[in-house]
Amino acid sequence: DTAVSQTPKYLVTQMGNDKSIKCEQNLGHDTMYWYKQDSKKFLKIMFSYNNKELIINETVPNRFSPKSPDKAHLNLHINSLELGDSAVYFCASSQFGPNQPQHFGDGTRLSIL
Amino acid sequence: GENVEQHPSTLSVQEGDSAVIKCTYSDSASNYFPWYKQELGKRPQLIIDIRSNVGEKKDQRIAVTLNKTAKHFSLHITETQPEDSAVYFCAAIYNNNDMRFGAGTRLTVKP
């Protein structure tokens, strides 16, 4: 069973479009995250939600809007896509609190034409 | 905020040799240090972690050491195999769940 699942796996779209990536976890965790991995493989936190509430909000353009309908889901909506948004986006989840390992989904490779 | 530095950026070893990757962190409040392995086109996978009240942890061929005073921690892989080839990331967690990654080390194990 997939613990953290993201859809779609690949997303190819044109500049200026709006797109969404979905994430669901079945681990019973209460905290979920979005990370961006750029072409140089650097992994950077974007957002984190705990029990549907935003707890980490890094310096990310406001074209990116996360939404957490419940603690098992965290979606990412991106408006007016730009070339620089091309990257792999990873969803992750964990229990809230110190010393909690984070488990990653398989990633969504976003390519902007 | 936390800043994690990782060295080296690339590491090539012969099969059977040991590999060591080193990281430093800046925030003394950080208390949990996981290591992730990422194979090409795959997700980062947790391979080992260490908590701030422990100086060393071992799991078969991999071990981590932590020096809280110096704010550095290391990953040691012994008897390396070609399937150990991947990108390895260290990370530090502070403020509960805020995790910051190092820049990664691309390890190549030559048969």
mmCIF file of N, CA and C in Angstrom, chain B residues 7-94:
data_model
loop_
_atom_site.group_PDB
_atom_site.id
_atom_site.type_symbol
_atom_site.label_atom_id
_atom_site.label_comp_id
_atom_site.label_asym_id
_atom_site.label_seq_id
_atom_site.Cartn_x
_atom_site.Cartn_y
_atom_site.Cartn_z
ATOM 1 N N HIS B 7 29.091 18.053 3.033
ATOM 2 C CA HIS B 7 30.301 17.833 2.220
ATOM 3 C C HIS B 7 30.656 16.349 2.218
ATOM 4 N N PRO B 8 31.220 15.822 1.122
ATOM 5 C CA PRO B 8 31.451 16.535 -0.142
ATOM 6 C C PRO B 8 30.197 16.550 -1.001
ATOM 7 N N SER B 9 30.221 17.243 -2.102
ATOM 8 C CA SER B 9 29.058 17.260 -2.990
ATOM 9 C C SER B 9 29.045 16.012 -3.876
ATOM 10 N N THR B 10 30.237 15.483 -4.176
ATOM 11 C CA THR B 10 30.323 14.218 -4.903
ATOM 12 C C THR B 10 31.374 13.355 -4.233
ATOM 13 N N LEU B 11 31.158 12.048 -4.281
ATOM 14 C CA LEU B 11 32.064 11.106 -3.643
ATOM 15 C C LEU B 11 32.073 9.831 -4.466
ATOM 16 N N SER B 12 33.267 9.411 -4.865
ATOM 17 C CA SER B 12 33.404 8.189 -5.639
ATOM 18 C C SER B 12 34.306 7.233 -4.881
ATOM 19 N N VAL B 13 33.828 6.021 -4.665
ATOM 20 C CA VAL B 13 34.613 5.026 -3.933
ATOM 21 C C VAL B 13 34.584 3.714 -4.692
ATOM 22 N N GLN B 14 35.546 2.861 -4.361
ATOM 23 C CA GLN B 14 35.591 1.531 -4.949
ATOM 24 C C GLN B 14 34.709 0.610 -4.102
ATOM 25 N N GLU B 15 34.061 -0.322 -4.757
ATOM 26 C CA GLU B 15 33.230 -1.288 -4.041
ATOM 27 C C GLU B 15 34.024 -1.929 -2.917
ATOM 28 N N GLY B 16 33.395 -1.982 -1.743
ATOM 29 C CA GLY B 16 34.058 -2.568 -0.578
ATOM 30 C C GLY B 16 34.707 -1.538 0.324
ATOM 31 N N ASP B 17 34.990 -0.357 -0.219
ATOM 32 C CA ASP B 17 35.562 0.711 0.612
ATOM 33 C C ASP B 17 34.471 1.362 1.456
ATOM 34 N N SER B 18 34.905 2.244 2.361
ATOM 35 C CA SER B 18 33.964 3.005 3.199
ATOM 36 C C SER B 18 33.718 4.375 2.596
ATOM 37 N N ALA B 19 32.557 4.938 2.915
ATOM 38 C CA ALA B 19 32.214 6.290 2.472
ATOM 39 C C ALA B 19 31.765 7.084 3.698
ATOM 40 N N VAL B 20 32.218 8.326 3.760
ATOM 41 C CA VAL B 20 31.842 9.202 4.879
ATOM 42 C C VAL B 20 31.324 10.523 4.325
ATOM 43 N N ILE B 21 30.186 10.941 4.815
ATOM 44 C CA ILE B 21 29.581 12.221 4.418
ATOM 45 C C ILE B 21 29.376 13.036 5.693
ATOM 46 N N LYS B 22 29.759 14.312 5.620
ATOM 47 C CA LYS B 22 29.733 15.151 6.822
ATOM 48 C C LYS B 22 28.775 16.330 6.660
ATOM 49 N N CYS B 23 28.112 16.664 7.751
ATOM 50 C CA CYS B 23 27.197 17.809 7.764
ATOM 51 C C CYS B 23 27.410 18.645 9.007
ATOM 52 N N THR B 24 27.176 19.944 8.866
ATOM 53 C CA THR B 24 27.166 20.842 10.013
ATOM 54 C C THR B 24 25.844 21.587 10.029
ATOM 55 N N TYR B 25 25.421 21.995 11.216
ATOM 56 C CA TYR B 25 24.187 22.754 11.333
ATOM 57 C C TYR B 25 24.432 23.977 12.194
ATOM 58 N N SER B 26 23.532 24.938 12.111
ATOM 59 C CA SER B 26 23.802 26.217 12.772
ATOM 60 C C SER B 26 22.977 26.443 14.036
ATOM 61 N N ASP B 27 21.780 25.853 14.092
ATOM 62 C CA ASP B 27 20.871 26.143 15.203
ATOM 63 C C ASP B 27 21.040 25.106 16.315
ATOM 64 N N SER B 28 21.524 25.546 17.469
ATOM 65 C CA SER B 28 21.773 24.615 18.572
ATOM 66 C C SER B 28 20.482 24.007 19.119
ATOM 67 N N ALA B 29 19.325 24.563 18.734
ATOM 68 C CA ALA B 29 18.044 24.004 19.169
ATOM 69 C C ALA B 29 17.640 22.783 18.351
ATOM 70 N N SER B 30 18.328 22.530 17.237
ATOM 71 C CA SER B 30 18.005 21.355 16.427
ATOM 72 C C SER B 30 18.235 20.095 17.241
ATOM 73 N N ASN B 31 17.299 19.144 17.126
ATOM 74 C CA ASN B 31 17.364 17.987 18.015
ATOM 75 C C ASN B 31 17.145 16.652 17.324
ATOM 76 N N TYR B 32 17.026 16.667 16.010
ATOM 77 C CA TYR B 32 16.761 15.409 15.304
ATOM 78 C C TYR B 32 17.418 15.509 13.940
ATOM 79 N N PHE B 33 18.161 14.455 13.578
ATOM 80 C CA PHE B 33 18.996 14.522 12.383
ATOM 81 C C PHE B 33 18.805 13.267 11.534
ATOM 82 N N PRO B 34 17.918 13.328 10.551
ATOM 83 C CA PRO B 34 17.702 12.168 9.675
ATOM 84 C C PRO B 34 18.622 12.217 8.457
ATOM 85 N N TRP B 35 18.834 11.044 7.880
ATOM 86 C CA TRP B 35 19.556 10.930 6.614
ATOM 87 C C TRP B 35 18.646 10.258 5.588
ATOM 88 N N TYR B 36 18.637 10.812 4.376
ATOM 89 C CA TYR B 36 17.804 10.282 3.322
ATOM 90 C C TYR B 36 18.662 9.857 2.143
ATOM 91 N N LYS B 37 18.221 8.780 1.496
ATOM 92 C CA LYS B 37 18.863 8.298 0.273
ATOM 93 C C LYS B 37 17.884 8.500 -0.876
ATOM 94 N N GLN B 38 18.349 9.109 -1.965
ATOM 95 C CA GLN B 38 17.473 9.316 -3.105
ATOM 96 C C GLN B 38 18.115 8.726 -4.349
ATOM 97 N N GLU B 39 17.504 7.681 -4.863
ATOM 98 C CA GLU B 39 17.960 7.098 -6.119
ATOM 99 C C GLU B 39 17.364 7.893 -7.275
ATOM 100 N N LEU B 40 17.953 7.748 -8.446
ATOM 101 C CA LEU B 40 17.574 8.547 -9.600
ATOM 102 C C LEU B 40 16.084 8.389 -9.918
ATOM 103 N N GLY B 41 15.381 9.493 -9.942
ATOM 104 C CA GLY B 41 13.966 9.478 -10.288
ATOM 105 C C GLY B 41 13.043 8.974 -9.196
ATOM 106 N N LYS B 42 13.603 8.771 -7.991
ATOM 107 C CA LYS B 42 12.784 8.230 -6.901
ATOM 108 C C LYS B 42 12.627 9.262 -5.781
ATOM 109 N N ARG B 43 11.847 8.881 -4.793
ATOM 110 C CA ARG B 43 11.636 9.773 -3.647
ATOM 111 C C ARG B 43 12.764 9.633 -2.636
ATOM 112 N N PRO B 44 12.997 10.658 -1.821
ATOM 113 C CA PRO B 44 13.951 10.502 -0.715
ATOM 114 C C PRO B 44 13.416 9.470 0.280
ATOM 115 N N GLN B 45 14.298 8.560 0.680
ATOM 116 C CA GLN B 45 13.899 7.523 1.636
ATOM 117 C C GLN B 45 14.762 7.623 2.876
ATOM 118 N N LEU B 46 14.108 7.607 4.021
ATOM 119 C CA LEU B 46 14.823 7.661 5.290
ATOM 120 C C LEU B 46 15.628 6.378 5.474
ATOM 121 N N ILE B 47 16.928 6.525 5.723
ATOM 122 C CA ILE B 47 17.754 5.333 5.930
ATOM 123 C C ILE B 47 18.226 5.192 7.371
ATOM 124 N N ILE B 48 18.406 6.272 8.054
ATOM 125 C CA ILE B 48 18.818 6.230 9.450
ATOM 126 C C ILE B 48 18.626 7.623 10.037
ATOM 127 N N ASP B 49 18.440 7.689 11.342
ATOM 128 C CA ASP B 49 18.295 8.987 11.994
ATOM 129 C C ASP B 49 18.953 8.926 13.368
ATOM 130 N N ILE B 50 19.217 10.096 13.924
ATOM 131 C CA ILE B 50 19.808 10.156 15.259
ATOM 132 C C ILE B 50 19.197 11.324 16.013
ATOM 133 N N ARG B 51 18.946 11.091 17.291
ATOM 134 C CA ARG B 51 18.365 12.119 18.122
ATOM 135 C C ARG B 51 19.446 12.765 18.975
ATOM 136 N N SER B 52 19.151 13.939 19.489
ATOM 137 C CA SER B 52 20.205 14.762 20.087
ATOM 138 C C SER B 52 20.761 14.196 21.379
ATOM 139 N N ASN B 53 20.088 13.228 21.979
ATOM 140 C CA ASN B 53 20.584 12.665 23.233
ATOM 141 C C ASN B 53 21.469 11.430 23.011
ATOM 142 N N VAL B 54 21.800 11.177 21.739
ATOM 143 C CA VAL B 54 22.594 10.006 21.378
ATOM 144 C C VAL B 54 23.801 10.455 20.568
ATOM 145 N N GLY B 55 24.961 9.829 20.802
ATOM 146 C CA GLY B 55 26.156 10.229 20.078
ATOM 147 C C GLY B 55 26.432 9.397 18.836
ATOM 148 N N GLU B 56 25.890 8.158 18.817
ATOM 149 C CA GLU B 56 26.165 7.282 17.687
ATOM 150 C C GLU B 56 25.032 6.276 17.546
ATOM 151 N N LYS B 57 24.756 5.903 16.298
ATOM 152 C CA LYS B 57 23.734 4.891 16.043
ATOM 153 C C LYS B 57 24.171 4.081 14.844
ATOM 154 N N LYS B 58 23.944 2.769 14.902
ATOM 155 C CA LYS B 58 24.402 1.908 13.809
ATOM 156 C C LYS B 58 23.263 1.001 13.353
ATOM 157 N N ASP B 59 23.214 0.758 12.042
ATOM 158 C CA ASP B 59 22.242 -0.171 11.482
ATOM 159 C C ASP B 59 22.926 -0.915 10.346
ATOM 160 N N GLN B 60 23.405 -2.082 10.638
ATOM 161 C CA GLN B 60 24.126 -2.921 9.679
ATOM 162 C C GLN B 60 25.336 -2.173 9.123
ATOM 163 N N ARG B 61 25.333 -1.851 7.826
ATOM 164 C CA ARG B 61 26.518 -1.227 7.249
ATOM 165 C C ARG B 61 26.527 0.290 7.368
ATOM 166 N N ILE B 62 25.490 0.880 7.888
ATOM 167 C CA ILE B 62 25.471 2.339 8.008
ATOM 168 C C ILE B 62 25.473 2.761 9.474
ATOM 169 N N ALA B 63 26.123 3.885 9.737
ATOM 170 C CA ALA B 63 26.194 4.425 11.084
ATOM 171 C C ALA B 63 26.174 5.940 10.987
ATOM 172 N N VAL B 64 25.645 6.567 12.020
ATOM 173 C CA VAL B 64 25.678 8.025 12.108
ATOM 174 C C VAL B 64 26.312 8.403 13.438
ATOM 175 N N THR B 65 27.058 9.499 13.424
ATOM 176 C CA THR B 65 27.620 10.052 14.642
ATOM 177 C C THR B 65 27.174 11.496 14.758
ATOM 178 N N LEU B 66 27.035 11.952 15.991
ATOM 179 C CA LEU B 66 26.583 13.322 16.256
ATOM 180 C C LEU B 66 27.465 13.941 17.314
ATOM 181 N N ASN B 67 27.968 15.133 17.026
ATOM 182 C CA ASN B 67 28.731 15.910 17.998
ATOM 183 C C ASN B 67 27.964 17.213 18.213
ATOM 184 N N LYS B 68 27.196 17.260 19.307
ATOM 185 C CA LYS B 68 26.326 18.429 19.548
ATOM 186 C C LYS B 68 27.138 19.678 19.871
ATOM 187 N N THR B 69 28.268 19.483 20.517
ATOM 188 C CA THR B 69 29.090 20.637 20.891
ATOM 189 C C THR B 69 29.602 21.344 19.635
ATOM 190 N N ALA B 70 30.090 20.531 18.697
ATOM 191 C CA ALA B 70 30.635 21.079 17.462
ATOM 192 C C ALA B 70 29.556 21.313 16.408
ATOM 193 N N LYS B 71 28.355 20.841 16.657
ATOM 194 C CA LYS B 71 27.244 20.961 15.729
ATOM 195 C C LYS B 71 27.564 20.319 14.392
ATOM 196 N N HIS B 72 28.059 19.093 14.454
ATOM 197 C CA HIS B 72 28.209 18.366 13.213
ATOM 198 C C HIS B 72 27.845 16.904 13.390
ATOM 199 N N PHE B 73 27.434 16.288 12.282
ATOM 200 C CA PHE B 73 27.038 14.890 12.284
ATOM 201 C C PHE B 73 27.476 14.264 10.966
ATOM 202 N N SER B 74 27.687 12.963 11.000
ATOM 203 C CA SER B 74 28.263 12.278 9.843
ATOM 204 C C SER B 74 27.559 10.955 9.572
ATOM 205 N N LEU B 75 27.581 10.576 8.307
ATOM 206 C CA LEU B 75 27.075 9.277 7.866
ATOM 207 C C LEU B 75 28.260 8.431 7.414
ATOM 208 N N HIS B 76 28.308 7.195 7.910
ATOM 209 C CA HIS B 76 29.386 6.284 7.534
ATOM 210 C C HIS B 76 28.759 5.051 6.898
ATOM 211 N N ILE B 77 29.221 4.725 5.701
ATOM 212 C CA ILE B 77 28.765 3.497 5.040
ATOM 213 C C ILE B 77 29.983 2.611 4.859
ATOM 214 N N THR B 78 29.937 1.408 5.412
ATOM 215 C CA THR B 78 31.063 0.485 5.271
ATOM 216 C C THR B 78 30.724 -0.568 4.216
ATOM 217 N N GLU B 79 31.779 -1.195 3.695
ATOM 218 C CA GLU B 79 31.635 -2.268 2.687
ATOM 219 C C GLU B 79 30.657 -1.860 1.593
ATOM 220 N N THR B 80 30.923 -0.735 0.978
ATOM 221 C CA THR B 80 29.985 -0.178 -0.001
ATOM 222 C C THR B 80 29.758 -1.144 -1.167
ATOM 223 N N GLN B 81 28.530 -1.063 -1.704
ATOM 224 C CA GLN B 81 28.116 -1.897 -2.829
ATOM 225 C C GLN B 81 27.585 -0.986 -3.935
ATOM 226 N N PRO B 82 27.587 -1.449 -5.177
ATOM 227 C CA PRO B 82 27.089 -0.589 -6.267
ATOM 228 C C PRO B 82 25.679 -0.051 -6.006
ATOM 229 N N GLU B 83 24.834 -0.833 -5.335
ATOM 230 C CA GLU B 83 23.463 -0.369 -5.067
ATOM 231 C C GLU B 83 23.396 0.744 -4.018
ATOM 232 N N ASP B 84 24.531 1.052 -3.394
ATOM 233 C CA ASP B 84 24.582 2.213 -2.487
ATOM 234 C C ASP B 84 24.693 3.518 -3.271
ATOM 235 N N SER B 85 24.968 3.431 -4.563
ATOM 236 C CA SER B 85 25.086 4.632 -5.400
ATOM 237 C C SER B 85 23.749 5.373 -5.422
ATOM 238 N N ALA B 86 23.799 6.646 -5.050
ATOM 239 C CA ALA B 86 22.583 7.470 -4.937
ATOM 240 C C ALA B 86 23.011 8.855 -4.471
ATOM 241 N N VAL B 87 22.034 9.738 -4.310
ATOM 242 C CA VAL B 87 22.287 11.021 -3.656
ATOM 243 C C VAL B 87 21.833 10.899 -2.203
ATOM 244 N N TYR B 88 22.696 11.292 -1.285
ATOM 245 C CA TYR B 88 22.392 11.229 0.138
ATOM 246 C C TYR B 88 22.215 12.641 0.684
ATOM 247 N N PHE B 89 21.160 12.824 1.457
ATOM 248 C CA PHE B 89 20.876 14.122 2.069
ATOM 249 C C PHE B 89 20.891 14.005 3.584
ATOM 250 N N CYS B 90 21.600 14.916 4.233
ATOM 251 C CA CYS B 90 21.435 15.059 5.675
ATOM 252 C C CYS B 90 20.376 16.124 5.919
ATOM 253 N N ALA B 91 19.820 16.117 7.106
ATOM 254 C CA ALA B 91 18.810 17.109 7.450
ATOM 255 C C ALA B 91 18.844 17.351 8.951
ATOM 256 N N ALA B 92 18.346 18.502 9.340
ATOM 257 C CA ALA B 92 18.217 18.838 10.756
ATOM 258 C C ALA B 92 16.824 19.389 10.980
ATOM 259 N N ILE B 93 16.212 18.970 12.064
ATOM 260 C CA ILE B 93 14.859 19.440 12.389
ATOM 261 C C ILE B 93 14.924 20.317 13.634
ATOM 262 N N TYR B 94 14.360 21.495 13.531
ATOM 263 C CA TYR B 94 14.242 22.378 14.672
ATOM 264 C C TYR B 94 12.814 22.901 14.690
#
